[in-house]
Amino acid sequence: MTFNAAALLLLIAGLALIGWLAGRARSNLLAGRAGTKLHSRPQYHGWYVALWLFAPAAIFLAVWSSVSPALITNQVLASEAAQGLPSFGFERGAILSDARDVAQGRAADVRLPAAEPLVKPYADASRKYAWIGIAAMLALALAGGLYAFTRIKPDFRARTRVERIVMLVLLLASLVAILTTFGIVLSLLFESIRFFRLVSPAELLFGTTWAPQSGAPQPDTFGGIPLFWGTVLIGAIIAMIVAIPIGMMTAVYLTQYAAPAVRRWVKPILEILAGVPTVVYGYFAALTVAPALRNFAVMLGIPNASTESALAAGIVMGVMIIPFVSSMADDSINAVPQAMRDGSLALGATPNETIRQVLIPAALPGVMGGILLAVSRAIGETMIVVMAAGLSANLTANPFASVTTVTAQIVKLLTGDQEFDSAKTLAAFALGLVLFIVTLLLNIAALRIVKKYREAYE
């Protein structure tokens, strides 16, 4: 018998449904008595019982699912069949894993002969702790349900209690993103500190040669300037040169010139670009755009033109983030009051002058915020860069040459079997920390610009 958490969750949910029906029936029975008036409606009493049935058992199930594997393994290791196992190492783990897979039904037979004697101890331990977990879970569920059921009285404030529980659940849900962010920051900081014990922060931030090697760090091999420059060249220069004009002109056309029927069709189609997987953009950049640009560069006589180029990646990345710019600009222009448009036209301004001198200046805070958010999205892109710009850390201003970015190097450093004690692998976390800080600052700047310069229209 194995510990199936999904089946047990369904069992708890079924018990909670029974508790809901029982609590609702009891409150209806109390309400039917002459002269009795309930403080809360019957469904709230039902939900109170159901929550007390479900929550303690579900919490125990989550804890037990993480604790029971260690208890099972400890019991197996304490058995006589495990006395001949290696004290530690990969072989010991492989034998235990093989025996566990057979005992829990995930494999038909053992692959390692040494795992055969451990199958029965694993099966016995799994069965034992599964029954212990089920018994404890049902006991908690029934205890919680009985406690809630006995509290159902005419003056019991079930609605208040249920709403408090729901508010607590919503609070915990809202904390998930915050706690995740803290976890990311702490993990990046911890690994980055290990890296900076081996390599000077000044070398990473100001060095001009990026050629990390496994083993002991060599001097002048962890310079991050080529990576930072590649990120700026592709994400903040070329991509923005493509995205900002096209996105702004698209927003102006859709808000000021397009017929309602055209806008209803064009705007959703444009926003589909934001949902296209980046690997599709990468294939398009690598197979179509990059060869065409290389042929164009050769025709112009530009030296060192490469099939993998910053220009190819930047152009396709700019197309990808057009919806970010156009959508924010569209919303900002539409937010300008109609009275400002009418006043400008009434004073004799042409529609063109109204757009240039009234609407765009009034919508500029939102437009700038959208542009900064688009930049932060562009500098965090990976797949397009890997497929179209390459992985060569070149410090060059030639857009037809191959360059790389911070995100592409992070992927390269963490791909495959790596030693997490070497400076080469730890460099990925330091680069991630730098990228996280830059992206965070861009997002903060975008929010501050929107907040500081937003005009309050009545």
Short mmCIF file of C-alpha atoms in Angstrom, two decimals:
data_model
loop_
_atom_site.label_atom_id
_atom_site.label_comp_id
_atom_site.label_asym_id
_atom_site.label_seq_id
_atom_site.Cartn_x
_atom_site.Cartn_y
_atom_site.Cartn_z
CA MET A 1 0.00 0.00 0.00
CA THR A 2 1.40 3.40 -0.99
CA PHE A 3 0.62 6.84 0.38
CA ASN A 4 -1.56 8.42 -2.36
CA ALA A 5 -1.98 12.06 -1.40
CA ALA A 6 -4.44 12.83 -4.23
CA ALA A 7 -6.82 10.04 -3.20
CA LEU A 8 -6.64 11.12 0.43
CA LEU A 9 -7.42 14.72 -0.54
CA LEU A 10 -10.52 13.49 -2.33
CA LEU A 11 -11.45 11.52 0.79
CA ILE A 12 -11.07 14.64 2.94
CA ALA A 13 -13.13 16.65 0.46
CA GLY A 14 -15.87 14.01 0.63
CA LEU A 15 -15.88 14.17 4.42
CA ALA A 16 -16.03 17.98 4.23
CA LEU A 17 -19.08 17.72 1.96
CA ILE A 18 -20.76 15.41 4.47
CA GLY A 19 -19.87 17.89 7.23
CA TRP A 20 -21.36 20.76 5.20
CA LEU A 21 -24.63 18.87 4.76
CA ALA A 22 -24.71 17.89 8.44
CA GLY A 23 -23.99 21.42 9.67
CA ARG A 24 -26.57 22.91 7.34
CA ALA A 25 -29.18 20.34 8.39
CA ARG A 26 -28.58 20.98 12.09
CA SER A 27 -28.89 24.76 11.67
CA ASN A 28 -32.13 24.27 9.68
CA LEU A 29 -33.42 22.09 12.46
CA LEU A 30 -32.63 24.79 15.02
CA ALA A 31 -34.23 27.45 12.83
CA GLY A 32 -37.43 25.40 12.61
CA ARG A 33 -38.06 25.61 16.31
CA ALA A 34 -40.64 28.14 17.39
CA GLY A 35 -39.20 31.46 18.49
CA THR A 36 -35.65 30.60 17.37
CA LYS A 37 -33.75 32.98 15.14
CA LEU A 38 -30.30 32.14 13.78
CA HIS A 39 -27.55 34.72 13.78
CA SER A 40 -26.09 33.28 10.53
CA ARG A 41 -27.69 31.54 7.59
CA PRO A 42 -27.60 27.73 7.51
CA GLN A 43 -25.01 27.57 4.72
CA TYR A 44 -22.51 29.43 6.90
CA HIS A 45 -22.89 26.82 9.63
CA GLY A 46 -22.33 24.15 6.98
CA TRP A 47 -19.20 25.86 5.72
CA TYR A 48 -17.90 26.23 9.28
CA VAL A 49 -18.16 22.48 9.86
CA ALA A 50 -16.72 21.68 6.42
CA LEU A 51 -13.70 23.93 6.97
CA TRP A 52 -12.97 22.39 10.36
CA LEU A 53 -13.18 18.96 8.77
CA PHE A 54 -10.97 19.80 5.81
CA ALA A 55 -8.31 22.24 7.03
CA PRO A 56 -6.63 20.29 9.91
CA ALA A 57 -6.59 17.06 7.91
CA ALA A 58 -5.22 18.76 4.76
CA ILE A 59 -2.48 20.51 6.73
CA PHE A 60 -1.50 17.23 8.38
CA LEU A 61 -1.52 15.49 4.99
CA ALA A 62 0.86 18.09 3.55
CA VAL A 63 3.23 17.75 6.51
CA TRP A 64 3.03 13.96 6.57
CA SER A 65 3.71 13.69 2.83
CA SER A 66 7.05 15.42 3.35
CA VAL A 67 7.97 13.66 6.62
CA SER A 68 6.94 10.04 5.95
CA PRO A 69 9.57 9.25 3.24
CA ALA A 70 12.37 10.00 5.71
CA LEU A 71 10.68 7.87 8.39
CA ILE A 72 10.31 4.98 5.95
CA THR A 73 13.94 5.21 4.87
CA ASN A 74 15.14 5.30 8.49
CA GLN A 75 13.16 2.17 9.33
CA VAL A 76 14.56 0.37 6.29
CA LEU A 77 18.11 1.36 7.20
CA ALA A 78 17.57 0.06 10.71
CA SER A 79 16.53 -3.37 9.41
CA GLU A 80 18.90 -6.32 9.14
CA ALA A 81 18.63 -6.35 5.34
CA ALA A 82 20.32 -2.94 5.16
CA GLN A 83 23.37 -3.83 7.23
CA GLY A 84 25.47 -4.58 4.16
CA LEU A 85 24.77 -1.25 2.42
CA PRO A 86 27.60 1.22 1.79
CA SER A 87 27.86 3.85 4.51
CA PHE A 88 27.21 6.73 2.09
CA GLY A 89 27.63 7.78 -1.52
CA PHE A 90 25.87 7.44 -4.86
CA GLU A 91 25.75 3.62 -4.76
CA ARG A 92 23.84 3.60 -1.49
CA GLY A 93 21.26 6.07 -2.84
CA ALA A 94 20.84 4.10 -6.08
CA ILE A 95 20.19 0.84 -4.16
CA LEU A 96 17.61 2.47 -1.88
CA SER A 97 15.89 4.17 -4.80
CA ASP A 98 15.72 0.90 -6.74
CA ALA A 99 14.18 -0.95 -3.80
CA ARG A 100 11.71 1.87 -3.13
CA ASP A 101 10.49 1.92 -6.75
CA VAL A 102 9.76 -1.81 -6.69
CA ALA A 103 8.13 -1.72 -3.24
CA GLN A 104 5.81 1.13 -4.22
CA GLY A 105 4.87 -0.36 -7.57
CA ARG A 106 6.72 2.07 -9.82
CA ALA A 107 8.97 -0.70 -11.21
CA ALA A 108 8.38 -4.40 -11.88
CA ASP A 109 11.79 -5.70 -10.80
CA VAL A 110 15.01 -4.45 -9.27
CA ARG A 111 17.92 -3.46 -11.48
CA LEU A 112 20.58 -3.83 -8.78
CA PRO A 113 20.93 -7.21 -7.01
CA ALA A 114 21.77 -5.49 -3.73
CA ALA A 115 18.31 -3.88 -3.71
CA GLU A 116 16.41 -7.21 -3.70
CA PRO A 117 16.62 -7.81 0.11
CA LEU A 118 15.35 -4.26 0.78
CA VAL A 119 12.11 -4.55 -1.20
CA LYS A 120 10.15 -6.28 1.58
CA PRO A 121 11.36 -3.92 4.36
CA TYR A 122 10.44 -0.97 2.15
CA ALA A 123 6.98 -2.39 1.44
CA ASP A 124 6.36 -3.09 5.13
CA ALA A 125 7.54 0.36 6.21
CA SER A 126 5.49 2.07 3.50
CA ARG A 127 2.37 0.17 4.53
CA LYS A 128 2.94 0.93 8.20
CA TYR A 129 3.40 4.68 7.81
CA ALA A 130 0.62 4.93 5.25
CA TRP A 131 -1.86 3.49 7.74
CA ILE A 132 -0.47 5.70 10.51
CA GLY A 133 -0.93 8.75 8.30
CA ILE A 134 -4.45 7.77 7.26
CA ALA A 135 -5.51 7.08 10.84
CA ALA A 136 -4.09 10.35 12.13
CA MET A 137 -5.61 12.31 9.26
CA LEU A 138 -9.07 10.82 9.78
CA ALA A 139 -8.82 11.39 13.51
CA LEU A 140 -7.99 15.05 12.98
CA ALA A 141 -10.79 15.43 10.44
CA LEU A 142 -13.39 13.83 12.70
CA ALA A 143 -12.19 15.75 15.76
CA GLY A 144 -12.37 19.04 13.88
CA GLY A 145 -15.79 18.20 12.46
CA LEU A 146 -17.22 17.20 15.86
CA TYR A 147 -15.81 20.34 17.46
CA ALA A 148 -17.44 22.54 14.83
CA PHE A 149 -20.70 20.56 14.88
CA THR A 150 -21.12 20.93 18.64
CA ARG A 151 -20.71 24.72 18.37
CA ILE A 152 -23.74 25.16 16.11
CA LYS A 153 -26.25 27.16 18.16
CA PRO A 154 -28.79 29.84 17.29
CA ASP A 155 -26.55 32.66 18.54
CA PHE A 156 -23.31 31.25 17.08
CA ARG A 157 -21.65 33.74 14.68
CA ALA A 158 -20.78 31.24 11.96
CA ARG A 159 -20.69 33.84 9.19
CA THR A 160 -18.09 35.90 11.04
CA ARG A 161 -15.90 32.85 11.66
CA VAL A 162 -16.12 31.65 8.07
CA GLU A 163 -15.30 35.10 6.71
CA ARG A 164 -12.28 35.33 8.99
CA ILE A 165 -11.03 31.97 7.73
CA VAL A 166 -11.53 33.07 4.13
CA MET A 167 -9.69 36.32 4.81
CA LEU A 168 -6.79 34.35 6.32
CA VAL A 169 -6.66 32.12 3.23
CA LEU A 170 -6.65 35.19 0.97
CA LEU A 171 -3.88 36.76 3.06
CA LEU A 172 -1.76 33.62 2.78
CA ALA A 173 -2.37 33.56 -0.98
CA SER A 174 -1.27 37.18 -1.28
CA LEU A 175 1.89 36.39 0.67
CA VAL A 176 2.94 33.66 -1.77
CA ALA A 177 4.34 36.12 -4.31
CA ILE A 178 6.11 38.14 -1.60
CA LEU A 179 7.64 35.07 0.03
CA THR A 180 8.67 33.71 -3.38
CA THR A 181 10.45 36.98 -4.14
CA PHE A 182 12.23 36.86 -0.80
CA GLY A 183 13.23 33.26 -1.46
CA ILE A 184 14.65 34.17 -4.87
CA VAL A 185 16.59 37.10 -3.45
CA LEU A 186 18.00 35.08 -0.54
CA SER A 187 19.06 32.20 -2.79
CA LEU A 188 20.74 34.59 -5.22
CA LEU A 189 22.47 36.44 -2.38
CA PHE A 190 23.72 33.25 -0.73
CA GLU A 191 25.25 31.84 -3.91
CA SER A 192 26.52 35.25 -5.06
CA ILE A 193 28.37 35.73 -1.77
CA ARG A 194 30.08 32.39 -2.37
CA PHE A 195 31.08 33.58 -5.84
CA PHE A 196 32.40 36.93 -4.63
CA ARG A 197 34.61 35.12 -2.11
CA LEU A 198 36.40 33.65 -5.13
CA VAL A 199 36.15 36.52 -7.61
CA SER A 200 36.26 40.24 -6.92
CA PRO A 201 32.99 42.13 -7.54
CA ALA A 202 35.04 44.79 -9.35
CA GLU A 203 36.25 42.19 -11.86
CA LEU A 204 32.68 41.05 -12.62
CA LEU A 205 31.29 44.57 -12.93
CA PHE A 206 34.20 46.23 -14.75
CA GLY A 207 36.23 43.45 -16.38
CA THR A 208 36.28 43.29 -20.18
CA THR A 209 37.13 39.60 -20.72
CA TRP A 210 34.58 36.84 -20.18
CA ALA A 211 36.17 33.38 -20.42
CA PRO A 212 35.28 31.40 -17.26
CA GLN A 213 36.94 28.02 -16.80
CA SER A 214 36.20 25.12 -14.48
CA GLY A 215 38.37 24.66 -11.44
CA ALA A 216 40.21 27.42 -9.63
CA PRO A 217 39.28 30.90 -10.95
CA GLN A 218 41.88 32.46 -13.21
CA PRO A 219 42.51 36.23 -13.11
CA ASP A 220 40.78 38.44 -15.69
CA THR A 221 38.36 35.75 -16.89
CA PHE A 222 35.12 36.85 -15.23
CA GLY A 223 34.70 40.31 -16.72
CA GLY A 224 30.99 40.98 -17.22
CA ILE A 225 31.18 44.11 -19.40
CA PRO A 226 30.77 42.13 -22.69
CA LEU A 227 27.64 40.50 -21.29
CA PHE A 228 26.20 43.76 -19.98
CA TRP A 229 26.93 45.51 -23.26
CA GLY A 230 25.33 42.70 -25.27
CA THR A 231 22.24 42.91 -23.09
CA VAL A 232 22.01 46.68 -23.57
CA LEU A 233 22.71 46.50 -27.30
CA ILE A 234 20.06 43.88 -28.01
CA GLY A 235 17.40 44.60 -25.40
CA ALA A 236 17.66 48.31 -24.71
CA ILE A 237 18.84 49.75 -28.05
CA ILE A 238 17.95 47.63 -31.09
CA ALA A 239 14.74 46.19 -29.66
CA MET A 240 13.54 49.60 -28.49
CA ILE A 241 14.36 51.22 -31.84
CA VAL A 242 11.98 48.69 -33.38
CA ALA A 243 9.30 48.53 -30.67
CA ILE A 244 8.82 52.17 -29.65
CA PRO A 245 8.03 53.77 -33.04
CA ILE A 246 5.88 50.88 -34.27
CA GLY A 247 4.10 50.53 -30.92
CA MET A 248 3.41 54.26 -30.64
CA MET A 249 2.20 54.60 -34.21
CA THR A 250 -0.02 51.56 -33.77
CA ALA A 251 -1.53 53.01 -30.58
CA VAL A 252 -2.17 56.40 -32.22
CA TYR A 253 -3.82 54.79 -35.24
CA LEU A 254 -6.04 52.50 -33.18
CA THR A 255 -7.17 55.26 -30.80
CA GLN A 256 -7.54 58.18 -33.23
CA TYR A 257 -8.00 57.00 -36.78
CA ALA A 258 -9.20 53.39 -36.87
CA ALA A 259 -12.88 52.62 -37.26
CA PRO A 260 -14.45 50.74 -34.33
CA ALA A 261 -14.75 47.57 -36.43
CA VAL A 262 -11.06 47.75 -37.39
CA ARG A 263 -10.02 48.33 -33.78
CA ARG A 264 -12.07 45.35 -32.58
CA TRP A 265 -10.14 43.08 -34.95
CA VAL A 266 -6.67 44.61 -35.04
CA LYS A 267 -6.08 45.09 -31.29
CA PRO A 268 -6.66 41.42 -30.30
CA ILE A 269 -4.60 40.22 -33.27
CA LEU A 270 -1.76 42.53 -32.24
CA GLU A 271 -1.88 41.31 -28.65
CA ILE A 272 -1.56 37.72 -29.85
CA LEU A 273 2.12 38.56 -30.39
CA ALA A 274 2.53 38.69 -26.62
CA GLY A 275 1.29 35.11 -26.31
CA VAL A 276 3.54 33.54 -28.95
CA PRO A 277 6.20 31.32 -27.28
CA THR A 278 9.64 32.88 -27.40
CA VAL A 279 11.09 29.72 -28.93
CA VAL A 280 8.96 30.43 -32.02
CA TYR A 281 10.45 33.91 -32.24
CA GLY A 282 13.86 32.32 -31.81
CA TYR A 283 13.34 29.94 -34.72
CA PHE A 284 12.09 32.80 -36.88
CA ALA A 285 15.13 34.90 -35.97
CA ALA A 286 17.64 32.09 -36.50
CA LEU A 287 16.22 30.63 -39.72
CA THR A 288 14.81 33.68 -41.51
CA VAL A 289 15.97 37.03 -40.16
CA ALA A 290 19.61 36.24 -39.32
CA PRO A 291 20.57 34.77 -42.74
CA ALA A 292 18.84 37.62 -44.53
CA LEU A 293 20.72 40.22 -42.48
CA ARG A 294 24.04 38.44 -43.04
CA ASN A 295 23.48 38.45 -46.81
CA PHE A 296 22.57 42.14 -46.62
CA ALA A 297 25.75 42.91 -44.65
CA VAL A 298 27.90 40.98 -47.13
CA MET A 299 26.29 42.88 -50.00
CA LEU A 300 27.19 46.17 -48.28
CA GLY A 301 30.75 44.97 -47.64
CA ILE A 302 30.48 45.06 -43.85
CA PRO A 303 33.32 43.00 -42.31
CA ASN A 304 32.86 40.25 -39.71
CA ALA A 305 29.18 39.75 -40.54
CA SER A 306 27.91 36.66 -38.72
CA THR A 307 24.86 34.48 -39.17
CA GLU A 308 24.29 34.96 -35.44
CA SER A 309 24.03 38.69 -34.87
CA ALA A 310 22.81 41.21 -32.33
CA LEU A 311 20.72 42.90 -35.02
CA ALA A 312 18.74 39.76 -35.81
CA ALA A 313 17.98 39.07 -32.15
CA GLY A 314 17.19 42.73 -31.44
CA ILE A 315 14.78 43.11 -34.36
CA VAL A 316 12.79 40.00 -33.49
CA MET A 317 12.82 40.91 -29.80
CA GLY A 318 11.49 44.35 -30.71
CA VAL A 319 8.64 42.75 -32.64
CA MET A 320 7.90 40.56 -29.63
CA ILE A 321 7.51 43.50 -27.23
CA ILE A 322 5.48 45.73 -29.58
CA PRO A 323 2.27 44.70 -27.72
CA PHE A 324 3.76 45.92 -24.41
CA VAL A 325 4.40 49.39 -25.80
CA SER A 326 1.24 49.68 -27.91
CA SER A 327 -1.08 48.39 -25.20
CA MET A 328 0.24 50.78 -22.54
CA ALA A 329 0.21 53.71 -24.98
CA ASP A 330 -3.30 52.78 -26.13
CA ASP A 331 -4.64 52.72 -22.58
CA SER A 332 -2.86 55.97 -21.68
CA ILE A 333 -4.18 57.85 -24.73
CA ASN A 334 -7.71 56.58 -24.15
CA ALA A 335 -7.47 57.78 -20.53
CA VAL A 336 -7.05 61.42 -21.67
CA PRO A 337 -10.43 63.15 -21.20
CA GLN A 338 -12.48 63.81 -24.28
CA ALA A 339 -12.82 67.44 -23.15
CA MET A 340 -9.12 68.04 -23.88
CA ARG A 341 -9.51 66.72 -27.43
CA ASP A 342 -12.62 68.81 -28.01
CA GLY A 343 -11.01 71.92 -26.52
CA SER A 344 -7.96 71.61 -28.74
CA LEU A 345 -10.04 71.14 -31.87
CA ALA A 346 -12.32 74.03 -30.86
CA LEU A 347 -9.32 76.34 -30.64
CA GLY A 348 -8.47 75.59 -34.26
CA ALA A 349 -5.85 72.87 -33.87
CA THR A 350 -5.81 70.16 -36.49
CA PRO A 351 -6.20 66.49 -35.48
CA ASN A 352 -2.48 66.02 -36.11
CA GLU A 353 -1.58 68.95 -33.85
CA THR A 354 -4.01 67.71 -31.20
CA ILE A 355 -2.30 64.32 -31.15
CA ARG A 356 1.23 65.74 -31.04
CA GLN A 357 0.69 68.64 -28.64
CA VAL A 358 -2.18 67.51 -26.39
CA LEU A 359 -2.82 63.78 -26.33
CA ILE A 360 0.72 62.38 -26.38
CA PRO A 361 2.08 64.85 -23.77
CA ALA A 362 -0.89 64.11 -21.52
CA ALA A 363 -0.43 60.35 -21.95
CA LEU A 364 3.38 60.50 -21.68
CA PRO A 365 3.64 59.13 -18.08
CA GLY A 366 1.80 55.96 -18.99
CA VAL A 367 3.74 55.65 -22.24
CA MET A 368 7.08 56.00 -20.45
CA GLY A 369 6.03 53.45 -17.85
CA GLY A 370 5.13 51.00 -20.60
CA ILE A 371 8.45 51.55 -22.35
CA LEU A 372 10.44 50.87 -19.18
CA LEU A 373 8.43 47.72 -18.50
CA ALA A 374 9.11 46.63 -22.10
CA VAL A 375 12.84 47.23 -21.56
CA SER A 376 12.82 45.09 -18.42
CA ARG A 377 11.02 42.37 -20.38
CA ALA A 378 13.54 42.58 -23.22
CA ILE A 379 16.69 42.37 -21.10
CA GLY A 380 15.34 39.26 -19.41
CA GLU A 381 14.74 37.40 -22.69
CA THR A 382 16.81 34.27 -23.25
CA MET A 383 15.61 32.00 -26.04
CA ILE A 384 15.79 34.54 -28.87
CA VAL A 385 19.33 35.52 -27.86
CA VAL A 386 20.54 31.92 -27.60
CA MET A 387 19.16 31.01 -31.02
CA ALA A 388 19.84 34.21 -32.96
CA ALA A 389 22.69 36.13 -31.28
CA GLY A 390 24.92 33.26 -30.17
CA LEU A 391 26.97 32.74 -27.03
CA SER A 392 30.17 34.59 -27.97
CA ALA A 393 31.06 37.26 -25.41
CA ASN A 394 32.28 39.95 -27.80
CA LEU A 395 32.66 43.59 -26.82
CA THR A 396 31.73 45.21 -30.13
CA ALA A 397 29.45 47.92 -31.47
CA ASN A 398 28.96 46.08 -34.77
CA PRO A 399 25.29 44.97 -34.81
CA PHE A 400 26.09 42.35 -37.45
CA ALA A 401 28.53 40.57 -35.12
CA SER A 402 27.71 37.80 -32.68
CA VAL A 403 27.24 38.90 -29.06
CA THR A 404 25.70 37.39 -25.96
CA THR A 405 23.65 38.57 -23.00
CA VAL A 406 23.49 37.93 -19.28
CA THR A 407 20.52 35.56 -19.54
CA ALA A 408 22.13 33.51 -22.32
CA GLN A 409 25.28 33.03 -20.25
CA ILE A 410 23.25 31.99 -17.21
CA VAL A 411 21.67 29.25 -19.31
CA LYS A 412 25.07 28.19 -20.63
CA LEU A 413 26.67 28.08 -17.19
CA LEU A 414 23.89 26.02 -15.61
CA THR A 415 23.32 23.57 -18.48
CA GLY A 416 24.67 20.05 -18.12
CA ASP A 417 26.59 18.49 -15.25
CA GLN A 418 28.16 21.34 -13.32
CA GLU A 419 30.16 21.60 -10.12
CA PHE A 420 28.34 23.99 -7.84
CA ASP A 421 31.51 24.66 -5.88
CA SER A 422 33.34 26.16 -8.85
CA ALA A 423 33.43 29.86 -9.63
CA LYS A 424 32.27 29.16 -13.17
CA THR A 425 28.90 27.80 -12.02
CA LEU A 426 28.50 30.26 -9.15
CA ALA A 427 28.98 33.09 -11.67
CA ALA A 428 25.48 32.33 -12.97
CA PHE A 429 23.99 33.34 -9.62
CA ALA A 430 26.04 36.55 -9.48
CA LEU A 431 24.87 37.44 -13.00
CA GLY A 432 21.30 36.62 -11.97
CA LEU A 433 21.61 38.94 -8.99
CA VAL A 434 22.82 41.80 -11.19
CA LEU A 435 19.99 41.18 -13.67
CA PHE A 436 17.45 41.03 -10.85
CA ILE A 437 18.62 44.35 -9.42
CA VAL A 438 18.58 46.07 -12.82
CA THR A 439 15.10 44.75 -13.64
CA LEU A 440 13.82 45.75 -10.20
CA LEU A 441 15.19 49.27 -10.60
CA LEU A 442 13.57 49.60 -14.03
CA ASN A 443 10.20 48.50 -12.66
CA ILE A 444 10.50 50.90 -9.71
CA ALA A 445 11.44 53.73 -12.05
CA ALA A 446 8.46 52.95 -14.28
CA LEU A 447 6.06 53.00 -11.35
CA ARG A 448 7.53 56.22 -9.95
CA ILE A 449 7.32 57.96 -13.32
CA VAL A 450 3.69 57.00 -13.71
CA LYS A 451 2.89 58.03 -10.13
CA LYS A 452 4.84 61.31 -10.15
CA TYR A 453 3.75 62.69 -13.49
CA ARG A 454 0.23 61.30 -13.76
CA GLU A 455 -2.26 64.14 -14.09
CA ALA A 456 -5.48 63.80 -12.13
CA TYR A 457 -8.40 64.57 -14.44
CA GLU A 458 -11.80 65.29 -13.07
#
